[in-house]
Tab-separated table of C-alpha atoms in Angstrom:
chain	number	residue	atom	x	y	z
V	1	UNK	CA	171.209	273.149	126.953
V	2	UNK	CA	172.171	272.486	123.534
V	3	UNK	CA	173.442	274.625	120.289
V	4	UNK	CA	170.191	273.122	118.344
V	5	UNK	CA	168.374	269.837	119.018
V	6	UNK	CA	169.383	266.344	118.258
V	7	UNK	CA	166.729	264.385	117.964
V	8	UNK	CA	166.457	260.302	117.242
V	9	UNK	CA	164.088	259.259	114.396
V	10	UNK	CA	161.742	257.502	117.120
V	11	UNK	CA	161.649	261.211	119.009
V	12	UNK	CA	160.517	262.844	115.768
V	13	UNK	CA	157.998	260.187	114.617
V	14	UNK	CA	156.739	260.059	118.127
V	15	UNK	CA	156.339	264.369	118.312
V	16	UNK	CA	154.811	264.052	114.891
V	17	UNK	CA	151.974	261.513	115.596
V	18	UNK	CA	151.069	263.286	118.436
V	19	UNK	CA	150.907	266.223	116.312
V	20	UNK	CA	148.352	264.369	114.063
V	21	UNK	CA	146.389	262.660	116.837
V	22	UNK	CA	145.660	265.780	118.332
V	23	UNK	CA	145.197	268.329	115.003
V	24	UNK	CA	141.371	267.502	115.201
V	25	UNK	CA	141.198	269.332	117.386
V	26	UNK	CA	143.268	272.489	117.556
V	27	UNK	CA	142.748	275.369	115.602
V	28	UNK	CA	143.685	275.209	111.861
V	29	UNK	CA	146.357	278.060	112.192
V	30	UNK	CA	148.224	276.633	115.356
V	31	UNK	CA	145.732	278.542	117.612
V	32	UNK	CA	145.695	281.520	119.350
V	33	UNK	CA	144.295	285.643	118.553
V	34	UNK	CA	144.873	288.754	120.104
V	35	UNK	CA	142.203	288.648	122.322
V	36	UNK	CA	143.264	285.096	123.629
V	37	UNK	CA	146.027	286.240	125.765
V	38	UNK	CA	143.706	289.572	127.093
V	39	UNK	CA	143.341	289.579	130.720
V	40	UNK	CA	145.085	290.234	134.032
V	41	UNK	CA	148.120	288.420	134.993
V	42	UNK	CA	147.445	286.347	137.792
V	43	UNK	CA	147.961	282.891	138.731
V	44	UNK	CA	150.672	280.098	138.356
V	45	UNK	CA	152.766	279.589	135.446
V	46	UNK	CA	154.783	276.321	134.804
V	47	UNK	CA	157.730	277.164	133.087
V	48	UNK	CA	159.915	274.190	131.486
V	49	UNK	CA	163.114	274.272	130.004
V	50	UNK	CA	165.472	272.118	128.459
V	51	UNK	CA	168.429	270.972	130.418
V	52	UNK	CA	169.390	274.586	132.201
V	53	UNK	CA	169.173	274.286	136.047
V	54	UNK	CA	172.042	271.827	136.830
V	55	UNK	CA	174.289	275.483	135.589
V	56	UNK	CA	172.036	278.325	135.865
V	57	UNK	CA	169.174	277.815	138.694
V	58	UNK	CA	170.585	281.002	140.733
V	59	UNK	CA	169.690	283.135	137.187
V	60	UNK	CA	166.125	281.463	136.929
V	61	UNK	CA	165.589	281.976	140.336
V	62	UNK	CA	165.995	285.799	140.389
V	63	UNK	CA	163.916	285.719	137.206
V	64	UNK	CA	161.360	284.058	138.349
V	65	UNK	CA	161.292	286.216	141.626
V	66	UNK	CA	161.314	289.561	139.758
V	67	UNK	CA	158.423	288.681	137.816
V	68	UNK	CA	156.830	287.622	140.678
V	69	UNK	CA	157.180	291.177	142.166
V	70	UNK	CA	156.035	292.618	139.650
V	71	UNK	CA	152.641	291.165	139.306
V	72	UNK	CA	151.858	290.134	142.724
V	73	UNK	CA	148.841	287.852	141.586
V	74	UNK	CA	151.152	285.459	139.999
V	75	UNK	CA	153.599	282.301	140.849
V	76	UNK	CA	156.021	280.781	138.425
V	77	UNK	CA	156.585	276.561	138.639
V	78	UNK	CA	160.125	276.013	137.336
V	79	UNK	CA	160.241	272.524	135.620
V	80	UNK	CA	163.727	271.713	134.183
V	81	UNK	CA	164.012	268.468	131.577
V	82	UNK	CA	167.047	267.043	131.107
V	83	UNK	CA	168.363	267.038	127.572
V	84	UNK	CA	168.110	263.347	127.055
V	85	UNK	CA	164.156	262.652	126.213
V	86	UNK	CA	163.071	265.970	125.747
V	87	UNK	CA	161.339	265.456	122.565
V	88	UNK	CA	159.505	262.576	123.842
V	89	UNK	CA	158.797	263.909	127.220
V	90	UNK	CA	156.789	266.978	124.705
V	91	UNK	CA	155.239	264.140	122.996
V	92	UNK	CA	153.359	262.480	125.969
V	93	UNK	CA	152.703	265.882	127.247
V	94	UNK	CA	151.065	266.872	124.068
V	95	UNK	CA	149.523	263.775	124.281
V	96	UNK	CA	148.100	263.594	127.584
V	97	UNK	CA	147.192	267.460	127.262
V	98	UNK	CA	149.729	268.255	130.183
V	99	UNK	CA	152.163	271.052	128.160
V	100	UNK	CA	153.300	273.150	130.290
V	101	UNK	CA	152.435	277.197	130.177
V	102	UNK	CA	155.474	278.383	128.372
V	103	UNK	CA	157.870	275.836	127.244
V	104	UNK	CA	161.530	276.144	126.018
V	105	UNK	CA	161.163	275.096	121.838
V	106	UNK	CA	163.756	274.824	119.133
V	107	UNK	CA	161.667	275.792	115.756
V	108	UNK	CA	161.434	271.975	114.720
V	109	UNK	CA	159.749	270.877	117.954
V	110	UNK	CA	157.586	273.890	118.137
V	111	UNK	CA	156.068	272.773	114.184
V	112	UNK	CA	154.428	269.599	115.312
V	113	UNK	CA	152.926	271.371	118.513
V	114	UNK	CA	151.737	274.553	116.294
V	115	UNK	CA	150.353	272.600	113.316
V	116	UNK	CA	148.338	270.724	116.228
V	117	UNK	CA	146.844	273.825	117.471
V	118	UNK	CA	148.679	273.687	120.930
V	119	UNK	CA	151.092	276.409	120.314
V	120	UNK	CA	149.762	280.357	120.958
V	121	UNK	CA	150.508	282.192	117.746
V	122	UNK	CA	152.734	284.762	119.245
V	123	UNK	CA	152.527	287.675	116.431
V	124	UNK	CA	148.903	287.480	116.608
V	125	UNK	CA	148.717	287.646	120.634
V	126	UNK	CA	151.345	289.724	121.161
V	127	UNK	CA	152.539	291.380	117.907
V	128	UNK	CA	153.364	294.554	119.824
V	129	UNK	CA	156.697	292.453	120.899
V	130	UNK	CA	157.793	291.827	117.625
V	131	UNK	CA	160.037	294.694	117.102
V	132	UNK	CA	162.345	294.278	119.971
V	133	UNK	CA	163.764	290.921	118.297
V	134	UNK	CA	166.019	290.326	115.585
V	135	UNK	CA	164.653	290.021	112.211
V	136	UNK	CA	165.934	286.646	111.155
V	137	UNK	CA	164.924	285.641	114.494
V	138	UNK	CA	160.861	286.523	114.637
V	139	UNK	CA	161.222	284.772	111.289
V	140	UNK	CA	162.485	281.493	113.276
V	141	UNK	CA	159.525	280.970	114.489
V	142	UNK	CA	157.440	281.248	111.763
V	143	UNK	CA	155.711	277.778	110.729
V	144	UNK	CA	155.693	276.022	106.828
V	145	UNK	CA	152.082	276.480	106.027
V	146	UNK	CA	150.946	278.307	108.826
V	147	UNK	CA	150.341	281.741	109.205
V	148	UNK	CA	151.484	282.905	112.604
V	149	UNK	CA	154.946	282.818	114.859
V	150	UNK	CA	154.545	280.297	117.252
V	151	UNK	CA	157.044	281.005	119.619
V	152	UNK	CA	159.076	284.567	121.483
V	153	UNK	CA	162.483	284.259	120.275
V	154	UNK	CA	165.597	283.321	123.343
V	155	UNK	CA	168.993	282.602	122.915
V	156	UNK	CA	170.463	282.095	119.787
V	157	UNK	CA	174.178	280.719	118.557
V	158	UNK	CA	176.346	280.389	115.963
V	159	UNK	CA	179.820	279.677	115.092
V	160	UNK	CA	182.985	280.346	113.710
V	161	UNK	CA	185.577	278.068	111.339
V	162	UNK	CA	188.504	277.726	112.649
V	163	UNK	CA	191.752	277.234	110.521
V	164	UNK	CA	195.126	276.049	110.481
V	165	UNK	CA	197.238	279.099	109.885
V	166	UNK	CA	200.242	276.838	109.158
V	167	UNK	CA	198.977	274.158	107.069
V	168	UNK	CA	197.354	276.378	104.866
V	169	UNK	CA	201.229	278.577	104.746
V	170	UNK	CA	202.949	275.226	103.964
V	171	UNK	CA	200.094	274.850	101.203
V	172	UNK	CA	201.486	277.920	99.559
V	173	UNK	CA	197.581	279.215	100.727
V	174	UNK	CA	197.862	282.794	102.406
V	175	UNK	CA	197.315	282.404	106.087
V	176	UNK	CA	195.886	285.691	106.430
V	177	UNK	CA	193.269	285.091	103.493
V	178	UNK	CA	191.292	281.896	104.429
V	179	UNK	CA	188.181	281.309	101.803
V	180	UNK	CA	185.221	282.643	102.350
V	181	UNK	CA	183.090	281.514	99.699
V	182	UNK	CA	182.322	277.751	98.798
V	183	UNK	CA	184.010	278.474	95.410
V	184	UNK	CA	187.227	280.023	97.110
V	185	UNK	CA	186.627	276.913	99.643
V	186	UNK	CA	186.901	274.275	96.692
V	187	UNK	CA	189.787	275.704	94.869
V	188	UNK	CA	192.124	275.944	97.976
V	189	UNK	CA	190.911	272.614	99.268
V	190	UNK	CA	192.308	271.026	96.192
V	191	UNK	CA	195.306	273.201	96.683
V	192	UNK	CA	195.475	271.847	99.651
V	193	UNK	CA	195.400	268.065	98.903
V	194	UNK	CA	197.513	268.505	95.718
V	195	UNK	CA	200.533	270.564	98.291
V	196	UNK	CA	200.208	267.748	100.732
V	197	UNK	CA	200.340	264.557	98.459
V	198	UNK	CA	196.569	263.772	100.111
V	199	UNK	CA	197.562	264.281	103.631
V	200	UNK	CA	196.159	267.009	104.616
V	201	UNK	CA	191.938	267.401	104.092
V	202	UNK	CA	190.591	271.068	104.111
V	203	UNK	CA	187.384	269.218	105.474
V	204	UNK	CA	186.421	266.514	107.579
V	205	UNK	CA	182.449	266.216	106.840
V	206	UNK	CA	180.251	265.205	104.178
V	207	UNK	CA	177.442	268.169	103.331
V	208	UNK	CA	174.325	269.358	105.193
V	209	UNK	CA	171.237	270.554	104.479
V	210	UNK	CA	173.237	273.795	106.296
V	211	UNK	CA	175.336	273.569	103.548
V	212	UNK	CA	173.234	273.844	100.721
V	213	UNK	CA	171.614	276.493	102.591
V	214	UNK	CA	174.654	278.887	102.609
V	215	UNK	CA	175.473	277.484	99.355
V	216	UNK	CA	172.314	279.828	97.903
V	217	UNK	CA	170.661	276.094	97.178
V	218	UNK	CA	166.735	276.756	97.710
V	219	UNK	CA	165.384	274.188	99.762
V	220	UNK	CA	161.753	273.966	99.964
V	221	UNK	CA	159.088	275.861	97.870
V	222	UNK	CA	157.788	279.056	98.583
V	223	UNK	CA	155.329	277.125	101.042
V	224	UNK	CA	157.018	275.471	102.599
V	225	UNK	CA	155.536	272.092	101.330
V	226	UNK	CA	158.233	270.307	99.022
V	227	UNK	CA	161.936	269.923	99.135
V	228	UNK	CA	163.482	271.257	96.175
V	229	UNK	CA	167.290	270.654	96.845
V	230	UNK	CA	167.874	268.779	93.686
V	231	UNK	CA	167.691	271.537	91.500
V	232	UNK	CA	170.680	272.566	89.261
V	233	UNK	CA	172.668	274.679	92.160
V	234	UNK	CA	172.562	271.489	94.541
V	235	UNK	CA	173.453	269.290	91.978
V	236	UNK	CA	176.242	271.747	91.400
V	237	UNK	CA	177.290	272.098	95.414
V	238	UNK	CA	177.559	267.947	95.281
V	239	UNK	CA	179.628	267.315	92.516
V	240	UNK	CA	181.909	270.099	93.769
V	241	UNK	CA	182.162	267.898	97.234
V	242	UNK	CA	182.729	264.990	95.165
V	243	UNK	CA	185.459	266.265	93.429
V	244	UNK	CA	186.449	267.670	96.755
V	245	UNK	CA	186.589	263.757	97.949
V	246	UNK	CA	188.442	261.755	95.240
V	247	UNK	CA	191.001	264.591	95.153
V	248	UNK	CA	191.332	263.390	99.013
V	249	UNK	CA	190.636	267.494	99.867
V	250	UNK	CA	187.536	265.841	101.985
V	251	UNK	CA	189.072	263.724	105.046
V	252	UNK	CA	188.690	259.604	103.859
V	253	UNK	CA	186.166	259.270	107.187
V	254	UNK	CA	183.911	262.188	106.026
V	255	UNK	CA	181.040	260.022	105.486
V	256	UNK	CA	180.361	258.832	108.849
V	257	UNK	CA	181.964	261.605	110.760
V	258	UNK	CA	180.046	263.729	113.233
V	259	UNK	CA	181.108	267.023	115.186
V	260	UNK	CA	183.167	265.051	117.964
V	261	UNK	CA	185.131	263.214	115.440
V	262	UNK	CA	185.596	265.902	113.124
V	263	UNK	CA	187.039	268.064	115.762
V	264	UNK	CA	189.458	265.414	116.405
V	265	UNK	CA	190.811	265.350	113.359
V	266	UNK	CA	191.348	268.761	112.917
V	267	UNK	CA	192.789	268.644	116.572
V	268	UNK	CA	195.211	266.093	115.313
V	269	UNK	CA	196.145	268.527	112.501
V	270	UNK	CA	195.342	265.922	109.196
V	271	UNK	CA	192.124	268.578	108.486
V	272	UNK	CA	192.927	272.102	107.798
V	273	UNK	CA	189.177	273.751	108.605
V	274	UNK	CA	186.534	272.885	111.485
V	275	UNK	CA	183.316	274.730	113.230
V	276	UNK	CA	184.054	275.451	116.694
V	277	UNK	CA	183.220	277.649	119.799
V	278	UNK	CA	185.167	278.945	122.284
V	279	UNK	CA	185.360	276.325	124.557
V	280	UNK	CA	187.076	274.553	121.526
V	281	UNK	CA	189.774	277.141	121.657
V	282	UNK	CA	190.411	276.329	125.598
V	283	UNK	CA	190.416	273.006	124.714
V	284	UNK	CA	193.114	273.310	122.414
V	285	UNK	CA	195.531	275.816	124.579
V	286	UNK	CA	194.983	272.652	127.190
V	287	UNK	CA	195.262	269.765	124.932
V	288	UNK	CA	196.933	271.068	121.755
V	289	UNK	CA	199.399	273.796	122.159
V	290	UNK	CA	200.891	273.057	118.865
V	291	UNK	CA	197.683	273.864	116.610
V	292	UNK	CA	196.253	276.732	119.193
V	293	UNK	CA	199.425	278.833	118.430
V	294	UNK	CA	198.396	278.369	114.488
V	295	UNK	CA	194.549	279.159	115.365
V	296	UNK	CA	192.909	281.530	113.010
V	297	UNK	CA	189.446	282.352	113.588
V	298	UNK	CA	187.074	283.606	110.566
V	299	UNK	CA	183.151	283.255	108.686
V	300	UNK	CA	181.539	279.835	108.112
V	301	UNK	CA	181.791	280.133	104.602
V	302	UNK	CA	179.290	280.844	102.367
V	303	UNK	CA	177.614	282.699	99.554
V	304	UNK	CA	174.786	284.479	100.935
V	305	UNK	CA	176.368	286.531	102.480
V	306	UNK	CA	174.250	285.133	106.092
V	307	UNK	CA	175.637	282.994	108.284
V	308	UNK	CA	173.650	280.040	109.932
V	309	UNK	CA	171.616	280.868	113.441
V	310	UNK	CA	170.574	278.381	115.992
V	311	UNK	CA	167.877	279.477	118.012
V	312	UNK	CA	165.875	278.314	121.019
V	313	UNK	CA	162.278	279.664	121.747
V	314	UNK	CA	159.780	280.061	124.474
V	315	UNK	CA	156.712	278.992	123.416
V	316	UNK	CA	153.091	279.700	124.944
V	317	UNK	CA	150.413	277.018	125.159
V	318	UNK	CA	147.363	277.564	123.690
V	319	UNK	CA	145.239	276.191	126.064
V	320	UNK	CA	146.828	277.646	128.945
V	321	UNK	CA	144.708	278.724	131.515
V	322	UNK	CA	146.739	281.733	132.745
V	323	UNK	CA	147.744	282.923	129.014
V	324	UNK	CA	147.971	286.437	129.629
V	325	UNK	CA	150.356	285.772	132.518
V	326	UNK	CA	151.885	282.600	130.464
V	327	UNK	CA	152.522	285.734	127.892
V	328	UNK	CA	153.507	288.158	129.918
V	329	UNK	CA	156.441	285.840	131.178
V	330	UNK	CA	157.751	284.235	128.192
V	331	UNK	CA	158.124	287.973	127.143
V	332	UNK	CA	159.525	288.690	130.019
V	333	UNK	CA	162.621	286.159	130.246
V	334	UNK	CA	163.388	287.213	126.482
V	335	UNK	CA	163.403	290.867	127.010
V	336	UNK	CA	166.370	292.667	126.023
V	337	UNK	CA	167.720	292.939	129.990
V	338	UNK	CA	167.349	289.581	130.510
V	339	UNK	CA	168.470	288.313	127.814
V	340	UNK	CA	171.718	290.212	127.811
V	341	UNK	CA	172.444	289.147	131.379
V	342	UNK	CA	171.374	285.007	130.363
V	343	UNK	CA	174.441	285.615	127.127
V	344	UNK	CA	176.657	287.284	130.280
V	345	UNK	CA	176.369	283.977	131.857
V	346	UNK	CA	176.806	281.601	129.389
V	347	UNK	CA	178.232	281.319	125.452
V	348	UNK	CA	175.042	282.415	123.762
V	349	UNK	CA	173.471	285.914	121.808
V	350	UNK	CA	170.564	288.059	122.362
V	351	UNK	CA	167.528	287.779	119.772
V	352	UNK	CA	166.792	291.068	121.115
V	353	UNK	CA	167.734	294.172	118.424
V	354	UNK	CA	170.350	296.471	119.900
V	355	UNK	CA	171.986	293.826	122.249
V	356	UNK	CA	174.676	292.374	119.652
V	357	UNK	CA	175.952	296.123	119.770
V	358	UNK	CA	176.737	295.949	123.234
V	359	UNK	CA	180.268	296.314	123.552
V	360	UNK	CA	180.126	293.045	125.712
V	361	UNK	CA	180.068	291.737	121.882
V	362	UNK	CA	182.114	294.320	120.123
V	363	UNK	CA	184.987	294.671	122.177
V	364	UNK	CA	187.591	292.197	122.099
V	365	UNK	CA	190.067	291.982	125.261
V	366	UNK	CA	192.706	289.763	124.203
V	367	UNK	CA	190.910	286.709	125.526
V	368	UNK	CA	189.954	283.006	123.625
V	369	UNK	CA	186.501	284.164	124.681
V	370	UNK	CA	185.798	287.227	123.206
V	371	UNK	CA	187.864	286.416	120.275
V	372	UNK	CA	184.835	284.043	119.037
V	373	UNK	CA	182.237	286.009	120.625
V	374	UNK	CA	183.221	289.108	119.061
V	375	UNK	CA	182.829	287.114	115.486
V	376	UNK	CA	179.939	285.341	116.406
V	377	UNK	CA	178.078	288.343	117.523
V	378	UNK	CA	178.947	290.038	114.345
V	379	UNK	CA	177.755	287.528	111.647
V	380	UNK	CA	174.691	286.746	113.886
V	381	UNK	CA	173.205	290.074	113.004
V	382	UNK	CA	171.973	288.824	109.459
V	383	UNK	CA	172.006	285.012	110.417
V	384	UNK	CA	169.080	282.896	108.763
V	385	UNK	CA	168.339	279.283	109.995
V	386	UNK	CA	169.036	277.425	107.460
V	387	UNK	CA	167.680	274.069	108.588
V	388	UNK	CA	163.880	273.696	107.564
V	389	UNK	CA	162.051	273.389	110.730
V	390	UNK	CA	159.730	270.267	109.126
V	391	UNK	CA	163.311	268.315	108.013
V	392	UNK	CA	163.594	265.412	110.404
V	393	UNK	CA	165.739	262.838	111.702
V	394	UNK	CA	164.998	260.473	108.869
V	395	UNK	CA	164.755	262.913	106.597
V	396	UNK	CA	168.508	263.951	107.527
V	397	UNK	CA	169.514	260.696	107.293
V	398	UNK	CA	167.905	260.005	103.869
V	399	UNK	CA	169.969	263.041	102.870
V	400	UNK	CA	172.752	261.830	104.113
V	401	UNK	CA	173.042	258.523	102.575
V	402	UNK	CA	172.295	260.029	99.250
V	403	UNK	CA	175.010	262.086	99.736
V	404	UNK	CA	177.367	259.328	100.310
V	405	UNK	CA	176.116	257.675	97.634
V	406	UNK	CA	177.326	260.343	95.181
V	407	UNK	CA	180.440	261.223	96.745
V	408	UNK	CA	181.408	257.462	96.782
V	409	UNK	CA	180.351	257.322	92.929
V	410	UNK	CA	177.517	254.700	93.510
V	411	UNK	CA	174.921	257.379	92.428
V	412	UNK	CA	174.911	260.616	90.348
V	413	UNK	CA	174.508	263.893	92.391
V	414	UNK	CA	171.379	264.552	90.126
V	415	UNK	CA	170.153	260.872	90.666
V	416	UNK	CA	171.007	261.196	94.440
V	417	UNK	CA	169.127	264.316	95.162
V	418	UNK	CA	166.493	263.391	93.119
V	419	UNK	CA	165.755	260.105	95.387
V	420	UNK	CA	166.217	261.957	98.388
V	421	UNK	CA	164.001	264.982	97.699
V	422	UNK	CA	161.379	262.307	96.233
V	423	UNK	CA	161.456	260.561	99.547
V	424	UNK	CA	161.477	263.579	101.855
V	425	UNK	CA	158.683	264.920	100.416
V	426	UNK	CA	157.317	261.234	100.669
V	427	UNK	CA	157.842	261.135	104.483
V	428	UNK	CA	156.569	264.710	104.666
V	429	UNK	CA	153.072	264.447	102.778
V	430	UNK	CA	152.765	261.069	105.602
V	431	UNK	CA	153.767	262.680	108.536
């Protein structure tokens, strides 16, 4: 189970030719119609997800044995993949014409399978569904240059920044008041360094394509068919994080850091901000008593006013040969009951509308747990995935080395972005 998919450039290259291979013959919109998923529902369904039954097989399992009951004509195969592989084990499935019925998708491993014509377009075989999800979720699953939604939205996540109440009160910074847009963010950052004599970094990573998102940065064009980063408001985000890094506001190590070692940092109290979840927070009442008294908990800052979603999918193969049960199922694990009791379980939120409002989200009892659920729940409302679904693994890294490039002064931010949109787009026209 994972927040959103990591996946190695040798993964996503592999996905994507498959994609190509096969795109002869699938449909030219991904596949799928309303009367494609017509019929009874009978017979067996394989059913694969991604890395849940070593934790959750006893929730599957009644699942799987309530749907069962109620269509009597039909079986459900549970196939669990571990996390490690997945990608590639979709690839030679894909390949070999094996997918399973109804598979467990992030958006950016559904877009190779829809623009192949092996993903069901959802909203067109079972539009009736689409008002019992979350808005920003349906649109999830939508598809750059396709016309459909090519998956029935699950679980989704998000999280939380947690801050150093008493670094930023020793910064002269009010405690109570931590920024919550990027140019709040940048001015107390430098406030920050300045207080500290360089000490003390507000942040401990470089930028992501999340952040120009919630920057208000627009990052493809309205079809979804060039990156478009480089214009004037990215430019602007980058030389803010520049600044941000000779000042020493951005931790020395921010250039090769990832969430493990960022986490440390601000564990180790030399980085005043950091994303987390609430297992975090129990981490630090074990292993950190001194910064998990000086916790404070608010937004992932931004200036959209929508915080970033992560969202898993169940997606329906198009050339299933039980689709209407295939359908029926992969609506009903992501209906609103079962849903709600999969979030009980385990640190995630409901797609489903009305389910955030539960007061299992609303209500906070004192507890690390609620604490960040109860914020999570609340921004995830109006969350937006930021991360285009057809950005890959080398197109991240490309990204990210232009990024260094400009924060160590090797590059301008305009001449930076410009050579990384110019070879995104490159690697996207290819494939």
């Amino acid at each position: 189970m994972r927040r959103h998919s990591r996946r190695t450039p040798a993964a996503t290259a592999a996905l994507a030719a498959s994609a190509l291979l096969l795109s002869a013959c699938g449909a030219p919109d991904g596949g799928g119609d309303s009367d494609s998923a017509a019929g009874k529902v009978e017979g067996q369904v394989t059913f694969q997800t991604w890395n849940l039954k070593a934790r959750f097989q006893k929730y599957f399992d009644g699942v799987i044995a309530e749907f069962e009951k109620k269509y009597p004509g039909t079986k459900v195969k549970w196939i669990d993949q571990p996390a490690e592989g997945y990608p590639q084990k979709l690839s030679a499935d894909a390949a070999a014409g094996t997918l399973p019925d109804v598979v467990n998708v992030s958006p950016d491993l559904a877009y190779p399978l829809a623009k192949a014509g092996l993903a069901l377009d959802i909203g067109a075989a079972a539009g009736k569904y689409r008002g019992e999800y979350l808005d920003g979720a349906w649109r999830s699953q939508q598809m750059p240059g396709l016309s459909g939604v090519y998956a029935f939205p699950w679980y989704l996540n998000t999280g939380p920044m947690f801050y150093n109440k008493d670094l930023f009160q020793k910064a002269g910074l009010d405690p109570a008041k931590p920024p919550t847009t990027y140019d709040r963010l940048f001015a107390d950052a430098l406030t920050m360094a300045r207080k500290s004599d360089r000490r003390i970094a507000m942040l401990a990573g470089a930028p992501s394509i999340e952040d120009f998102g919630r920057y208000g940065v627009r990052l493809m064009d309205a079809r979804g068919r060039e990156f478009t980063f480089n214009e004037p408001k990215g430019v602007e985000l980058l030389t803010h994080y520049r600044q941000l890094y000779a000042a020493g506001a951005l931790d020395a190590q921010a250039l090769t850091a990832v969430a493990e070692s960022a986490g440390r940092k601000f564990q180790q109290q030399s980085v005043a901000m950091n994303p987390g979840s609430a297992l975090d927070l129990e981490n630090f009442k074990r292993d950190a008593p001194g910064l998990y008294k000086n916790i404070g908990i608010t937004d992932a800052v931004n200036n959209t006013g929508k915080a970033n979603m992560y969202v898993q999918g169940l997606m329906v193969n198009a050339d299933s040969k039980v689709k209407p049960a295939a359908v029926a199922f992969a609506h009903f694990v992501t209906d609103r009951r079962h849903q709600m009791a999969f979030a009980e379980q385990v640190a995630v939120f409901p797609s489903t509308k009305g389910s955030l409002d539960d007061p299992y989200f609303t209500k906070e009892d004192g507890t690390d747990a609620t604490r960040v659920r109860v914020a999570a729940a609340k921004s995830l409302k109006t969350a937006v995935n930021y991360t285009p679904v057809v950005l890959s693994d080398q197109m991240k890294t490309v990204l990210r080395n232009a990024v260094a490039r400009a924060l160590q002064g090797k590059q301008s931010p305009q001449e930076a972005l410009d050579s990384a949109v110019a070879e995104c787009n490159r690697l996207l026209k290819t494939g």
